[in-house]
């Protein structure tokens, strides 16, 4: 793609943004709904996605449902208007620091967004995924940089969404699609782009974050990268429900062939757990699953070899088989180390394995484990504690939860981190390296604030205020007056 | 300062943070109030500040009042609890995407904060200024890097605050102070620091932002840098109130010797305005005012020479006089150019002059001016429109306000941008280069969110939830349930 083409895309997104950013909530909500409906109504996308990604039909059908739901949910977020954080401080002649003018503030669309799509959720984190839905909800025109793992699906999704958006009265080019790494980088450097979002690897995300930060005018870059997702099982929890823990763990590790950023990568269990046979049995009952693409397959095989070389004990060896079409198929690999071994081999072990591999870590004393966890797991999307029902008042468990809350975006008590609920209270994003920016989420309705920017209006007559700040409140949004 | 000293400061701030971050709102609010009271009660600080900065006693007394007010206001923000954005989604077995667990999310203290103090507000943007108040309110331990322009005042403020904080039961080292540029940079690179704030020049802020972004683990950096603060006066506004505009403008340009980031740097008036004599008269009536320090004086004199060389017409020449103590004293300099001249000399003119200098720009047609403004003023803290009372429904004025809202953090209709109200609806921060991160504010209670990080808790029993997310709501904070 030539420089002229990039300039053309940039100009189009600015033009679309100028109109789209001023649409009323109801119109924008209907446009989001139209995109969701169009996606659900398309009879071809599942087959295209299956061919390009090897994900199962059931998983892809579920993902379409989730993707449509995200768009519908954002439509409700837009209608609700709470996200605008409208604040009104009326003029106060008796203000302690001297007479205060009328000041009103709300969030406005930040500008055209560049969204780097992910490979592992060809719907939910791709062209019409959460980042795009959030940007459209926020009132920002979007350029999606397609993931090379599913180019045809990307084209089809962009086309159906563009038809739905223009059909709903939104300007052409509200959503555009580009292919190619260079094209993505050129756009990331372009002054027209005001915010960028990304879901992918630590290496790729860091490279793009550095580019965004090095621009003559740096822009916010929200990258969701990799995560190890530690799970700690207490001795009492193991006594209470060992079978459930084994089956839940193996299911969570192997679902979607482990190609999920919330896959539990490390399971801490007390020494003497006696779980090897059960773990091996559960792992061996998992059918082989295709890996998404050659790049992921290659990366996974390298990581797997590295982990197998570093780990003391192989619990379930698993395999990677390459078929006649050069597709790779994987079964779960589980290894076991002691806490001391993990610490000794931290450089080899403490890195994400993007595939169905997980490390079981034996600890002797919970009290000795907890202080090491912060240093071993400085930043994660999730961290999970499995404790027994009578341990919830144990100060040691409280300490563990507090520690995890400082180093992860989501802390689970029981359950498994895969399966991220799309809801207002979800937090999908934690300290580096799980994201490039942990002040926000990429799943759930709070994600919309990444694409907005606060603006205050001082002494503005009603006619010149944006709708959310007017006294007659034409959009009916929540307005908070005289907050402290 | 040695590496050992830096490590010691880092360890202390982490230890203080571990305790301070878990204090209850009422205790933290009282601690903030204690700091404010201690500042107001100190009989020496004004004299120290006067000697170090040359600011007037009246201005400094007002600034102390403002600084104390900021601390009190943040105490109320902490008590109110709205800022925690507590969201509760209870478990939902009928959730459209399958049974949903209980998920609860709120903002938690991000970690130890490093605050680079400013020179021009030795109280309100320095050791006990807005960034420190916001960090303490958020529950973050703070290390302040003192500005070299007022070292003794910085020491005294840090000491009085530390006494007040420990007196209020907060841990030692909740607030620490360091001197020295290298020390600031070493700390900015230290893993213990989780967020940094800054108020100062574009060059200094950019250098530090780049360091924060280049860390092995990048951290958020909130720098408030420079701003040109354009003001557009319509022909009708000039007919309606030329005298008020002249006096308001010159007062705003020359207050605190123009050493304010919201000083109006460019005043757009219609050609044929006939204001030269009035502007000169008003400027010549302004008494000379000391510049803050040798570095600012030198920078201002260089900029002033550059502007005088580039500008066609000098309206009021002003002067910079260096006294026997090497202090520099300035009177206002006003120059005038046409819009075409501004565009021709944009490289010399379109940069902040940190001192009492401003550029009057003549335009022929408002309709021709407006489309040029975005390109000339891409990012500013403020932008102001002076229109006549019967112009508020004029589409051209609406267009101008919308354009300014895309390129500034605060848009004023009438009035002058200096004098930033400390209030919940204030927005002090706009697109680059006015800040390094325009998603937030550094003035007003919304500033607290820069120092917080969202964390979700999934399926957590009540005992393991942080207070803001518990059903019995022991802190009485606003909790929003089942938001879309």
Coordinates of C-alpha atoms in Angstrom, one line a residue, chain A residues 17-18 21-22 62 65-66 69-70 73 76-77 80 82 85 87-89 95-98 100-101 103-105 107-108 110 194 206 210 213-218 220 222 387 391-394 397-398 401-402 404-417 419 421-427 429-432 436-441 445-447 449-450 452-461 463-465 480 482-484, chain B residues 17-18 21-22 62 65-66 69-70 73 76-77 80 82 85 87-89 95-98 100-101 103-105 107-108 110 194 206 210 213-218 220 222 387 391-394 397-398 401-402 404-417 419 421-427 429-432 436-441 445-447 449-450 452-461 463-465 480 482-484:
Chain A
X17 CA -15.0 11.0 12.5
X18 CA -16.1 14.6 12.1
X21 CA -18.5 11.9 16.6
X22 CA -21.5 14.2 16.7
X62 CA -20.3 -18.9 20.6
X65 CA -22.9 -14.6 19.9
X66 CA -20.4 -12.9 22.3
X69 CA -23.7 -9.2 22.5
X70 CA -20.7 -6.8 23.0
X73 CA -24.2 -4.1 25.3
X76 CA -27.1 0.1 26.0
X77 CA -24.0 1.8 27.4
X80 CA -27.4 5.0 29.3
X82 CA -23.4 7.3 32.5
X85 CA -19.2 11.4 33.3
X87 CA -20.2 17.0 35.7
X88 CA -21.8 20.4 36.2
X89 CA -20.5 23.0 38.7
X95 CA -16.7 29.9 46.4
X96 CA -14.0 29.9 49.0
X97 CA -11.3 30.8 46.6
X98 CA -13.3 33.7 45.1
X100 CA -16.3 30.6 40.5
X101 CA -17.6 30.6 37.0
X103 CA -17.8 24.9 34.7
X104 CA -19.1 21.8 33.0
X105 CA -17.1 18.7 31.9
X107 CA -16.0 13.0 28.0
X108 CA -16.0 13.5 24.2
X110 CA -11.0 11.3 21.4
X194 CA -5.5 9.8 18.1
X206 CA 5.8 -3.4 23.0
X210 CA 7.1 2.3 21.6
X213 CA 5.2 6.9 22.5
X214 CA 7.9 8.1 20.1
X215 CA 5.6 10.0 17.8
X216 CA 6.2 13.8 17.6
X217 CA 2.8 13.9 19.3
X218 CA 2.6 10.8 21.5
X220 CA -2.4 6.7 24.1
X222 CA -3.8 0.4 24.9
X387 CA -9.2 -22.0 49.1
X391 CA -10.6 -20.4 54.9
X392 CA -12.2 -17.2 53.7
X393 CA -11.6 -15.5 57.1
X394 CA -8.0 -16.7 57.2
X397 CA -5.8 -15.9 52.4
X398 CA -6.6 -12.2 52.8
X401 CA -5.8 -11.8 47.7
X402 CA -4.5 -8.3 48.5
X404 CA -2.8 -10.5 43.8
X405 CA -5.0 -7.3 43.7
X406 CA -1.7 -5.3 43.4
X407 CA -0.4 -7.4 40.5
X408 CA -3.4 -8.5 38.5
X409 CA -6.4 -6.9 36.9
X410 CA -8.9 -9.6 38.1
X411 CA -8.7 -11.7 41.2
X412 CA -10.8 -14.9 41.3
X413 CA -11.8 -16.8 44.4
X414 CA -12.4 -20.3 43.0
X415 CA -13.3 -20.9 39.4
X416 CA -11.0 -20.5 36.4
X417 CA -9.8 -17.3 34.6
X419 CA -14.2 -17.1 30.0
X421 CA -17.7 -12.1 31.3
X422 CA -18.7 -9.1 29.2
X423 CA -20.1 -6.9 31.8
X424 CA -19.7 -3.4 33.4
X425 CA -17.7 -4.7 36.4
X426 CA -15.2 -6.7 34.3
X427 CA -11.5 -5.7 34.4
X429 CA -6.1 -5.6 31.9
X430 CA -3.4 -5.6 34.5
X431 CA 0.1 -4.3 35.2
X432 CA 2.9 -4.7 32.6
X436 CA 0.9 -1.5 28.1
X437 CA -1.5 0.6 30.2
X438 CA -3.2 -0.8 33.2
X439 CA -5.5 2.2 33.9
X440 CA -8.3 0.6 31.9
X441 CA -10.0 -2.6 30.5
X445 CA -18.5 -1.5 29.1
X446 CA -15.8 0.4 31.0
X447 CA -13.6 -0.1 27.9
X449 CA -13.4 5.4 28.4
X450 CA -10.2 4.6 26.6
X452 CA -12.8 9.4 25.2
X453 CA -11.1 12.6 26.3
X454 CA -12.4 15.0 29.0
X455 CA -13.3 18.6 27.9
X456 CA -14.5 21.4 30.2
X457 CA -16.7 24.3 29.1
X458 CA -16.4 27.5 31.1
X459 CA -19.2 30.1 31.2
X460 CA -20.7 28.7 28.0
X461 CA -24.3 29.6 27.2
X463 CA -26.5 26.9 22.9
X464 CA -22.8 26.3 22.8
X465 CA -22.7 23.4 25.2
X480 CA -23.7 15.0 38.5
X482 CA -21.6 19.9 42.5
X483 CA -19.6 16.8 43.2
X484 CA -16.8 17.4 45.7
Chain B
X17 CA 2.4 2.6 50.5
X18 CA 1.6 -0.9 51.7
X21 CA -3.0 2.4 50.6
X22 CA -5.2 0.4 53.0
X62 CA -3.6 33.3 47.8
X65 CA -5.2 29.3 50.5
X66 CA -5.7 27.5 47.2
X69 CA -8.3 24.2 49.7
X70 CA -7.1 21.5 47.3
X73 CA -11.4 19.4 48.7
X76 CA -14.2 15.5 50.7
X77 CA -13.6 13.6 47.5
X80 CA -17.6 10.9 49.1
X82 CA -17.8 8.3 44.1
X85 CA -16.3 3.9 40.6
X87 CA -19.4 -1.5 40.2
X88 CA -21.2 -4.6 41.2
X89 CA -22.6 -7.2 38.9
X95 CA -27.0 -14.1 31.5
X96 CA -27.3 -14.2 27.6
X97 CA -23.8 -15.6 27.2
X98 CA -24.3 -18.3 29.8
X100 CA -22.3 -15.2 34.8
X101 CA -20.3 -15.2 38.1
X103 CA -18.0 -9.7 39.4
X104 CA -17.2 -6.5 41.2
X105 CA -14.8 -3.8 40.2
X107 CA -10.3 1.6 41.6
X108 CA -7.5 0.8 43.9
X110 CA -1.9 2.3 41.7
X194 CA 4.2 3.0 39.5
X206 CA 9.0 15.0 26.9
X210 CA 10.2 9.1 27.1
X213 CA 7.8 4.8 28.3
X214 CA 11.2 3.2 27.8
X215 CA 11.3 1.4 31.1
X216 CA 11.4 -2.4 31.0
X217 CA 8.0 -2.0 32.6
X218 CA 6.5 1.2 31.2
X220 CA 1.8 6.0 33.1
X222 CA 1.1 12.5 33.4
X387 CA -18.4 36.6 21.0
X391 CA -23.9 35.6 18.5
X392 CA -24.4 32.5 20.7
X393 CA -26.7 31.0 18.2
X394 CA -24.5 31.7 15.2
X397 CA -19.5 30.4 16.6
X398 CA -20.8 26.8 17.3
X401 CA -16.4 26.1 19.8
X402 CA -16.6 22.5 18.5
X404 CA -11.6 24.2 20.0
X405 CA -13.2 21.3 22.0
X406 CA -11.2 18.9 19.8
X407 CA -8.0 20.7 20.4
X408 CA -8.1 22.0 24.0
X409 CA -9.0 20.7 27.4
X410 CA -11.1 23.7 28.4
X411 CA -13.1 26.0 26.2
X412 CA -14.1 29.4 27.6
X413 CA -16.9 31.6 26.3
X414 CA -15.8 35.0 27.4
X415 CA -13.5 35.5 30.4
X416 CA -9.8 34.6 30.5
X417 CA -8.1 31.3 30.9
X419 CA -7.3 31.4 37.3
X421 CA -11.0 26.8 39.3
X422 CA -10.4 23.9 41.6
X423 CA -13.6 22.0 41.2
X424 CA -15.0 18.6 40.1
X425 CA -15.8 19.8 36.6
X426 CA -12.4 21.4 35.9
X427 CA -10.3 20.0 33.1
X429 CA -5.0 19.1 30.4
X430 CA -5.4 18.9 26.6
X431 CA -3.9 17.2 23.6
X432 CA -0.1 17.2 23.0
X436 CA 1.8 14.0 27.6
X437 CA -1.5 12.3 28.3
X438 CA -4.8 14.0 27.6
X439 CA -7.1 11.4 29.1
X440 CA -7.1 13.2 32.5
X441 CA -6.8 16.5 34.4
X445 CA -11.1 16.3 41.9
X446 CA -11.1 14.2 38.8
X447 CA -7.3 14.2 39.0
X449 CA -8.2 8.8 38.9
X450 CA -4.7 9.2 37.4
X452 CA -5.7 4.6 40.6
X453 CA -6.0 1.3 38.8
X454 CA -9.1 -0.8 38.3
X455 CA -9.3 -4.3 39.8
X456 CA -12.1 -6.8 39.4
X457 CA -12.9 -9.5 42.0
X458 CA -14.7 -12.6 40.7
X459 CA -16.8 -14.9 43.0
X460 CA -15.2 -13.4 46.0
X461 CA -16.8 -14.0 49.4
X463 CA -14.6 -11.3 53.7
X464 CA -12.2 -11.1 50.8
X465 CA -13.6 -8.1 49.0
X480 CA -23.5 1.0 41.0
X482 CA -25.9 -3.9 37.1
X483 CA -24.8 -1.0 34.9
X484 CA -25.1 -1.7 31.2

